[in-house]
């Protein structure tokens, strides 16, 4: 077994045994169950759920599944990324790892791999719960599109994990830069607020004001919005409509490739910075 996989296995076990992570998971499951209850019992636009058009059921249920994973899952992702670094930094386990014959980038790779499998397990169980519930309720309606429906469920899992890894990498970077565990966790949680705030028109107005005053530039709102990972999720849903049964998976990937590339970059950039910080800084 390679060193990366050994570290990944250890990281997975550490996350499962972490009290902080278990608390975050408990809250995530609680919010997910509340959301599922509200989704099932909500009377959409005054129309009885048994009278939904097949396409409406198809799209609405998938939208809600992605919503719970991206909106609530990112808090779990922040706690997971923070725990990967801060916990081991606090008990000096990270220093022990750096004294072993391992490249430091191998340690980061192993941690991210362990987190990836952890998120797959957590989100996989959530997706299974949501999908099975919707199929039990609307199985007759979805029967004719069941294969396409399940393919979109896999797409949800991929988008959610990539999106969450952005917050994992950000919180790992913050935990490497900030020695205080409490401050690192607060700053990591603030990253969620800041990312959400970037997509607002008010933030865009401030950026335009500064850019115009200092550089004589007038950036487009969309250019500014692209800085927000949560805006990318909004646009995938609103602009691409990946859960519209009238679109094939090929059509979806073609329309959303710019958004998917941006999501990947937002994961890659803080991860690369984490490599640099971890290689060049003392983590004690």
Short mmCIF file of C-alpha atoms in Angstrom, two decimals:
data_model
loop_
_atom_site.label_atom_id
_atom_site.label_comp_id
_atom_site.label_asym_id
_atom_site.label_seq_id
_atom_site.Cartn_x
_atom_site.Cartn_y
_atom_site.Cartn_z
CA UNK A 1 0.00 0.00 0.00
CA UNK A 2 1.42 3.41 -0.95
CA UNK A 3 2.20 6.07 1.67
CA UNK A 4 -0.64 8.24 0.33
CA UNK A 5 -3.19 5.47 0.88
CA UNK A 6 -1.80 4.68 4.34
CA UNK A 7 -2.21 8.31 5.38
CA UNK A 8 -5.66 8.41 3.73
CA UNK A 9 -6.76 5.36 5.74
CA UNK A 10 -5.48 6.91 8.96
CA UNK A 11 -7.19 10.21 8.13
CA UNK A 12 -10.49 8.47 7.45
CA UNK A 13 -10.29 6.69 10.81
CA UNK A 14 -9.36 9.91 12.61
CA UNK A 15 -12.37 11.71 11.10
CA UNK A 16 -14.72 8.91 12.13
CA UNK A 17 -13.37 9.12 15.70
CA UNK A 18 -13.31 12.92 15.94
CA UNK A 19 -15.89 14.34 18.37
CA UNK A 20 -16.01 17.66 16.52
CA UNK A 21 -16.62 15.93 13.20
CA UNK A 22 -19.29 13.69 14.74
CA UNK A 23 -21.08 16.75 16.16
CA UNK A 24 -20.96 18.41 12.72
CA UNK A 25 -22.29 15.20 11.14
CA UNK A 26 -25.09 15.00 13.71
CA UNK A 27 -26.20 18.55 12.91
CA UNK A 28 -25.92 17.87 9.18
CA UNK A 29 -28.13 14.79 9.47
CA UNK A 30 -30.63 16.71 11.60
CA UNK A 31 -30.88 19.57 9.08
CA UNK A 32 -31.07 17.07 6.20
CA UNK A 33 -33.98 15.23 7.85
CA UNK A 34 -35.83 18.49 8.54
CA UNK A 35 -35.30 19.57 4.94
CA UNK A 36 -36.50 16.19 3.65
CA UNK A 37 -39.62 16.44 5.81
CA UNK A 38 -40.37 19.96 4.54
CA UNK A 39 -39.70 18.95 0.94
CA UNK A 40 -42.08 16.00 1.12
CA UNK A 41 -44.85 17.93 2.88
CA UNK A 42 -44.61 21.26 1.08
CA UNK A 43 -47.51 22.10 -1.22
CA UNK A 44 -45.70 23.54 -4.25
CA UNK A 45 -47.56 26.55 -5.68
CA UNK A 46 -50.78 25.23 -4.19
CA UNK A 47 -50.66 22.08 -6.33
CA UNK A 48 -51.14 18.74 -4.66
CA UNK A 49 -47.91 16.75 -4.86
CA UNK A 50 -49.78 13.77 -6.32
CA UNK A 51 -50.74 15.92 -9.33
CA UNK A 52 -47.21 17.10 -10.20
CA UNK A 53 -46.19 16.90 -13.80
CA UNK A 54 -43.54 14.16 -14.22
CA UNK A 55 -40.90 16.71 -15.27
CA UNK A 56 -41.63 18.87 -12.23
CA UNK A 57 -41.14 15.94 -9.86
CA UNK A 58 -37.97 14.97 -11.73
CA UNK A 59 -36.41 18.40 -11.38
CA UNK A 60 -37.72 19.49 -7.97
CA UNK A 61 -36.58 16.40 -6.08
CA UNK A 62 -33.10 16.48 -7.61
CA UNK A 63 -32.77 20.22 -6.89
CA UNK A 64 -33.58 19.63 -3.23
CA UNK A 65 -31.05 16.81 -2.99
CA UNK A 66 -28.28 19.03 -4.35
CA UNK A 67 -29.41 21.89 -2.11
CA UNK A 68 -29.06 19.95 1.14
CA UNK A 69 -25.62 18.60 0.19
CA UNK A 70 -24.17 21.94 -0.88
CA UNK A 71 -25.84 24.24 1.66
CA UNK A 72 -25.43 22.10 4.78
CA UNK A 73 -22.56 19.91 3.62
CA UNK A 74 -20.10 22.79 3.38
CA UNK A 75 -20.24 23.24 7.17
CA UNK A 76 -19.22 19.61 7.56
CA UNK A 77 -16.49 20.20 4.96
CA UNK A 78 -15.08 23.14 6.94
CA UNK A 79 -14.98 21.11 10.16
CA UNK A 80 -13.39 18.16 8.35
CA UNK A 81 -10.69 20.32 6.73
CA UNK A 82 -9.99 22.09 10.01
CA UNK A 83 -9.76 18.78 11.91
CA UNK A 84 -7.29 17.35 9.38
CA UNK A 85 -4.68 19.94 10.35
CA UNK A 86 -5.57 21.64 13.64
CA UNK A 87 -6.21 18.45 15.62
CA UNK A 88 -2.91 16.83 14.62
CA UNK A 89 -1.10 20.12 14.97
CA UNK A 90 -2.41 20.46 18.53
CA UNK A 91 -1.36 16.96 19.66
CA UNK A 92 1.95 17.14 17.70
CA UNK A 93 0.97 14.22 15.46
CA UNK A 94 1.60 16.42 12.44
CA UNK A 95 5.17 17.01 13.58
CA UNK A 96 5.68 13.26 13.97
CA UNK A 97 4.49 12.74 10.39
CA UNK A 98 6.94 15.33 9.07
CA UNK A 99 9.87 13.52 10.74
CA UNK A 100 9.10 10.31 8.88
CA UNK A 101 10.62 9.57 5.44
CA UNK A 102 7.68 11.14 3.64
CA UNK A 103 7.41 14.02 1.24
CA UNK A 104 5.23 16.71 2.76
CA UNK A 105 3.05 16.84 -0.33
CA UNK A 106 2.38 13.11 0.23
CA UNK A 107 0.92 13.99 3.63
CA UNK A 108 -1.42 16.57 2.09
CA UNK A 109 -2.37 14.18 -0.72
CA UNK A 110 -3.13 11.44 1.80
CA UNK A 111 -5.28 13.74 3.91
CA UNK A 112 -7.28 14.98 0.91
CA UNK A 113 -7.74 11.41 -0.31
CA UNK A 114 -9.02 10.35 3.13
CA UNK A 115 -11.38 13.33 3.22
CA UNK A 116 -12.61 12.51 -0.29
CA UNK A 117 -13.61 8.98 0.74
CA UNK A 118 -15.15 10.29 3.95
CA UNK A 119 -17.31 12.80 2.06
CA UNK A 120 -18.29 10.14 -0.49
CA UNK A 121 -19.55 7.95 2.36
CA UNK A 122 -21.44 10.76 4.13
CA UNK A 123 -22.97 12.21 0.97
CA UNK A 124 -23.61 8.77 -0.46
CA UNK A 125 -25.76 7.84 2.55
CA UNK A 126 -27.60 11.19 2.31
CA UNK A 127 -28.24 10.77 -1.41
CA UNK A 128 -29.46 7.22 -0.79
CA UNK A 129 -31.87 8.49 1.88
CA UNK A 130 -33.23 11.28 -0.30
CA UNK A 131 -33.44 9.23 -3.49
CA UNK A 132 -35.13 6.25 -1.84
CA UNK A 133 -37.64 8.57 -0.14
CA UNK A 134 -38.51 10.34 -3.39
CA UNK A 135 -38.77 7.06 -5.30
CA UNK A 136 -41.12 5.65 -2.67
CA UNK A 137 -43.32 8.73 -2.89
CA UNK A 138 -43.15 9.46 -6.62
CA UNK A 139 -42.01 6.13 -8.06
CA UNK A 140 -44.97 5.86 -10.42
CA UNK A 141 -44.29 9.34 -11.77
CA UNK A 142 -40.54 8.81 -12.20
CA UNK A 143 -40.73 5.27 -13.52
CA UNK A 144 -40.44 6.22 -17.18
CA UNK A 145 -37.28 8.29 -16.53
CA UNK A 146 -35.71 6.16 -13.80
CA UNK A 147 -32.35 5.49 -15.52
CA UNK A 148 -31.88 9.16 -16.38
CA UNK A 149 -32.96 10.11 -12.87
CA UNK A 150 -30.35 7.87 -11.24
CA UNK A 151 -27.68 9.22 -13.61
CA UNK A 152 -28.47 12.74 -12.37
CA UNK A 153 -28.17 11.47 -8.78
CA UNK A 154 -24.58 10.45 -9.54
CA UNK A 155 -24.00 13.93 -11.02
CA UNK A 156 -25.29 15.45 -7.76
CA UNK A 157 -22.79 13.39 -5.78
CA UNK A 158 -19.89 14.52 -7.98
CA UNK A 159 -20.84 18.22 -7.87
CA UNK A 160 -21.39 18.14 -4.10
CA UNK A 161 -18.06 16.47 -3.32
CA UNK A 162 -16.07 18.83 -5.57
CA UNK A 163 -17.89 21.83 -4.09
CA UNK A 164 -17.24 20.64 -0.53
CA UNK A 165 -13.56 20.02 -1.26
CA UNK A 166 -13.25 23.77 -1.90
CA UNK A 167 -14.17 24.41 1.74
CA UNK A 168 -12.00 21.53 2.92
CA UNK A 169 -8.93 22.98 1.17
CA UNK A 170 -9.68 26.50 2.42
CA UNK A 171 -10.03 25.38 6.03
CA UNK A 172 -6.87 23.27 5.76
CA UNK A 173 -4.97 26.31 4.46
CA UNK A 174 -6.31 28.51 7.27
CA UNK A 175 -5.41 25.88 9.90
CA UNK A 176 -1.86 25.77 8.52
CA UNK A 177 -1.51 29.56 8.62
CA UNK A 178 -3.18 30.23 11.99
CA UNK A 179 -1.81 28.60 15.14
CA UNK A 180 -4.83 29.25 17.36
CA UNK A 181 -7.36 26.44 16.86
CA UNK A 182 -10.31 28.59 17.91
CA UNK A 183 -9.35 31.44 15.57
CA UNK A 184 -8.67 29.02 12.69
CA UNK A 185 -12.14 27.47 13.08
CA UNK A 186 -13.83 30.88 13.29
CA UNK A 187 -12.00 32.10 10.18
CA UNK A 188 -12.89 28.90 8.34
CA UNK A 189 -16.57 29.38 9.15
CA UNK A 190 -16.30 33.03 8.12
CA UNK A 191 -15.09 31.83 4.72
CA UNK A 192 -18.59 30.46 4.11
CA UNK A 193 -20.14 33.85 4.89
CA UNK A 194 -17.62 35.69 2.71
CA UNK A 195 -18.10 33.33 -0.24
CA UNK A 196 -21.87 33.82 0.03
CA UNK A 197 -21.47 37.59 0.31
CA UNK A 198 -19.30 37.85 -2.80
CA UNK A 199 -22.24 36.96 -5.04
CA UNK A 200 -24.40 39.83 -3.76
CA UNK A 201 -24.91 43.03 -5.75
CA UNK A 202 -23.66 45.05 -2.78
CA UNK A 203 -20.27 43.34 -2.85
CA UNK A 204 -20.07 43.80 -6.62
CA UNK A 205 -20.77 47.50 -6.11
CA UNK A 206 -17.89 47.87 -3.63
CA UNK A 207 -15.50 46.04 -5.96
CA UNK A 208 -16.51 48.25 -8.88
CA UNK A 209 -16.03 51.36 -6.76
CA UNK A 210 -12.53 50.30 -5.69
CA UNK A 211 -11.55 49.11 -9.20
CA UNK A 212 -12.79 52.33 -10.75
CA UNK A 213 -11.06 54.57 -8.19
CA UNK A 214 -7.69 52.77 -8.18
CA UNK A 215 -7.39 51.32 -11.67
CA UNK A 216 -10.01 53.08 -13.76
CA UNK A 217 -11.71 49.74 -14.42
CA UNK A 218 -15.41 48.85 -14.49
CA UNK A 219 -15.63 45.06 -14.12
CA UNK A 220 -18.83 43.28 -15.08
CA UNK A 221 -20.96 41.87 -12.24
CA UNK A 222 -20.62 38.37 -13.64
CA UNK A 223 -16.82 38.59 -13.49
CA UNK A 224 -17.08 39.48 -9.80
CA UNK A 225 -19.70 36.82 -9.11
CA UNK A 226 -17.37 34.17 -10.53
CA UNK A 227 -15.27 34.67 -7.39
CA UNK A 228 -18.05 33.03 -5.36
CA UNK A 229 -18.22 29.23 -5.36
CA UNK A 230 -21.81 29.33 -4.11
CA UNK A 231 -22.77 31.59 -7.05
CA UNK A 232 -21.40 28.90 -9.37
CA UNK A 233 -23.79 26.37 -7.83
CA UNK A 234 -26.68 28.84 -8.23
CA UNK A 235 -25.81 29.37 -11.90
CA UNK A 236 -25.47 25.66 -12.59
CA UNK A 237 -29.04 25.29 -11.33
CA UNK A 238 -30.48 28.42 -12.95
CA UNK A 239 -28.53 28.71 -16.19
CA UNK A 240 -27.70 25.11 -17.02
CA UNK A 241 -30.70 23.39 -15.36
CA UNK A 242 -28.82 20.08 -15.07
CA UNK A 243 -31.89 18.27 -13.79
CA UNK A 244 -34.13 19.11 -16.72
CA UNK A 245 -35.06 15.76 -18.31
CA UNK A 246 -35.08 17.46 -21.71
CA UNK A 247 -31.26 17.72 -21.52
CA UNK A 248 -28.88 14.81 -21.96
CA UNK A 249 -25.82 14.45 -19.75
CA UNK A 250 -23.70 15.48 -22.74
CA UNK A 251 -25.71 18.69 -23.11
CA UNK A 252 -25.32 19.42 -19.40
CA UNK A 253 -21.55 18.92 -19.41
CA UNK A 254 -21.24 21.09 -22.53
CA UNK A 255 -23.29 23.94 -21.03
CA UNK A 256 -21.73 23.75 -17.58
CA UNK A 257 -18.07 23.11 -18.42
CA UNK A 258 -17.08 26.69 -17.55
CA UNK A 259 -18.76 26.45 -14.14
CA UNK A 260 -17.25 23.02 -13.46
CA UNK A 261 -13.78 24.29 -14.41
CA UNK A 262 -14.18 27.23 -12.02
CA UNK A 263 -15.23 24.88 -9.19
CA UNK A 264 -12.18 22.71 -9.86
CA UNK A 265 -9.89 25.77 -9.81
CA UNK A 266 -11.32 26.94 -6.50
CA UNK A 267 -10.32 23.59 -5.03
CA UNK A 268 -6.92 23.44 -6.72
CA UNK A 269 -5.72 26.95 -5.79
CA UNK A 270 -6.02 26.70 -1.96
CA UNK A 271 -4.72 23.11 -2.16
CA UNK A 272 -1.57 24.26 -3.96
CA UNK A 273 -1.17 27.06 -1.41
CA UNK A 274 -1.50 24.45 1.35
CA UNK A 275 1.32 22.46 -0.26
CA UNK A 276 3.51 25.58 -0.33
CA UNK A 277 2.75 26.57 3.26
CA UNK A 278 3.21 23.03 4.56
CA UNK A 279 6.53 22.60 2.76
CA UNK A 280 8.05 25.94 3.74
CA UNK A 281 6.58 26.71 7.17
CA UNK A 282 7.17 25.17 10.58
CA UNK A 283 3.83 23.61 11.58
CA UNK A 284 4.60 23.35 15.28
#
